[in-house]
Amino acid sequence: KNMTISTLILCLSLGSYFLATSLQNVAITDSSDLRPTVGYISGGAYYASSAIGAILFPVINRLMNRKVLTIVSLFSYLMFYASMFLLKEWAIYLGAVLSGVGGSFLFILSLKSIADNSPI
């Protein structure tokens, strides 16, 4: 049961990121206020913060309960979607960084749950 939930979280997080980036590109193209490079820079910020989040995960995991960490990670992952409603550069960059950290935590938590529930 936990393995199925972890796999669903993993698939939904990866699929929703690709959906969000395509929606972001459409929003940036339609908006005349934003530069066209915002999508590329926010993608780089997402991946860089994912790497930093993966490095910081063992420390954060010791400080927080797994369920609380999952909820906090989910909300920070959703900040990327919320930032698209503002269509401000600083909000998109902040949303990308929070989403990268939250996404990496969700990814590691789901893999950890799969490993903990593995029969091997």
Short mmCIF file of C-alpha atoms in Angstrom, two decimals:
data_model
loop_
_atom_site.label_atom_id
_atom_site.label_comp_id
_atom_site.label_asym_id
_atom_site.label_seq_id
_atom_site.Cartn_x
_atom_site.Cartn_y
_atom_site.Cartn_z
CA LYS A 1 0.00 0.00 0.00
CA ASN A 2 2.73 2.48 0.96
CA MET A 3 4.74 1.50 -2.08
CA THR A 4 1.81 2.27 -4.36
CA ILE A 5 1.29 5.66 -2.73
CA SER A 6 5.00 6.44 -3.04
CA THR A 7 5.01 5.48 -6.70
CA LEU A 8 1.95 7.64 -7.35
CA ILE A 9 3.58 10.62 -5.61
CA LEU A 10 6.71 10.12 -7.69
CA CYS A 11 4.83 9.89 -11.00
CA LEU A 12 2.52 12.80 -10.20
CA SER A 13 5.39 15.03 -9.14
CA LEU A 14 7.40 14.37 -12.28
CA GLY A 15 4.41 14.65 -14.60
CA SER A 16 3.09 17.79 -12.99
CA TYR A 17 6.48 19.49 -13.28
CA PHE A 18 6.51 18.97 -17.04
CA LEU A 19 2.93 20.20 -17.25
CA ALA A 20 3.84 23.29 -15.21
CA THR A 21 6.82 24.16 -17.38
CA SER A 22 4.76 23.93 -20.54
CA LEU A 23 2.04 26.11 -18.99
CA GLN A 24 4.72 28.54 -17.85
CA ASN A 25 6.12 28.82 -21.35
CA VAL A 26 2.65 29.58 -22.70
CA ALA A 27 2.05 32.20 -19.99
CA ILE A 28 5.42 33.85 -20.59
CA THR A 29 4.90 33.93 -24.35
CA ASP A 30 1.46 35.51 -23.94
CA SER A 31 2.64 38.06 -21.39
CA SER A 32 4.51 41.06 -22.70
CA ASP A 33 5.82 41.99 -19.23
CA LEU A 34 8.21 39.04 -18.87
CA ARG A 35 11.40 38.35 -20.74
CA PRO A 36 11.45 35.13 -22.78
CA THR A 37 14.47 33.85 -20.83
CA VAL A 38 12.51 33.62 -17.56
CA GLY A 39 11.44 30.06 -18.36
CA TYR A 40 15.00 28.90 -18.95
CA ILE A 41 16.36 30.62 -15.86
CA SER A 42 13.58 29.27 -13.66
CA GLY A 43 14.23 25.76 -15.04
CA GLY A 44 17.88 26.11 -14.10
CA ALA A 45 16.91 27.39 -10.65
CA TYR A 46 14.59 24.40 -10.25
CA TYR A 47 17.30 21.85 -11.04
CA ALA A 48 19.97 23.64 -8.99
CA SER A 49 17.71 23.83 -5.95
CA SER A 50 16.79 20.16 -6.46
CA ALA A 51 20.46 19.26 -6.17
CA ILE A 52 20.85 21.42 -3.07
CA GLY A 53 17.69 19.91 -1.58
CA ALA A 54 19.03 16.40 -2.15
CA ILE A 55 22.24 17.33 -0.35
CA LEU A 56 20.34 18.90 2.58
CA PHE A 57 17.80 16.08 2.86
CA PRO A 58 19.60 13.98 5.52
CA VAL A 59 19.84 16.96 7.86
CA ILE A 60 16.22 18.02 7.35
CA ASN A 61 15.04 14.42 7.67
CA ARG A 62 16.60 14.18 11.13
CA LEU A 63 14.93 17.40 12.25
CA MET A 64 11.38 16.69 11.02
CA ASN A 65 8.91 13.84 11.18
CA ARG A 66 8.43 12.05 7.85
CA LYS A 67 4.73 12.90 7.56
CA VAL A 68 5.33 16.57 8.37
CA LEU A 69 8.23 16.69 5.91
CA THR A 70 6.01 15.19 3.22
CA ILE A 71 3.30 17.81 3.76
CA VAL A 72 5.80 20.70 3.86
CA SER A 73 7.51 19.36 0.72
CA LEU A 74 4.19 19.05 -1.09
CA PHE A 75 3.23 22.65 -0.30
CA SER A 76 6.64 23.98 -1.32
CA TYR A 77 6.42 21.93 -4.51
CA LEU A 78 3.09 23.57 -5.32
CA MET A 79 4.57 27.08 -4.99
CA PHE A 80 5.73 26.86 -8.60
CA TYR A 81 2.12 26.64 -9.75
CA ALA A 82 1.04 29.46 -7.46
CA SER A 83 3.81 31.70 -8.80
CA MET A 84 2.36 31.49 -12.30
CA PHE A 85 -0.73 33.40 -11.23
CA LEU A 86 1.36 36.46 -10.34
CA LEU A 87 3.46 36.49 -13.52
CA LYS A 88 6.26 38.39 -11.80
CA GLU A 89 9.87 37.35 -12.34
CA TRP A 90 10.77 37.23 -8.65
CA ALA A 91 7.69 35.07 -7.90
CA ILE A 92 8.52 32.62 -10.69
CA TYR A 93 12.14 32.31 -9.52
CA LEU A 94 11.11 31.88 -5.88
CA GLY A 95 8.48 29.33 -6.89
CA ALA A 96 11.06 27.43 -8.96
CA VAL A 97 13.51 27.27 -6.05
CA LEU A 98 10.85 26.17 -3.54
CA SER A 99 9.48 23.69 -6.02
CA GLY A 100 12.94 22.25 -6.67
CA VAL A 101 13.64 21.70 -2.99
CA GLY A 102 10.15 20.32 -2.33
CA GLY A 103 10.29 18.10 -5.41
CA SER A 104 13.64 16.62 -4.43
CA PHE A 105 12.37 15.94 -0.91
CA LEU A 106 9.24 14.25 -2.29
CA PHE A 107 11.35 12.21 -4.70
CA ILE A 108 13.72 11.04 -1.94
CA LEU A 109 10.85 10.37 0.47
CA SER A 110 9.05 8.22 -2.08
CA LEU A 111 12.21 6.26 -2.87
CA LYS A 112 12.90 5.86 0.84
CA SER A 113 9.38 4.56 1.38
CA ILE A 114 9.76 2.09 -1.49
CA ALA A 115 13.07 0.87 -0.05
CA ASP A 116 11.64 0.57 3.47
CA ASN A 117 8.68 -1.50 2.25
CA SER A 118 10.64 -3.69 -0.12
CA PRO A 119 10.51 -7.41 0.67
CA ILE A 120 14.19 -7.83 -0.26
#
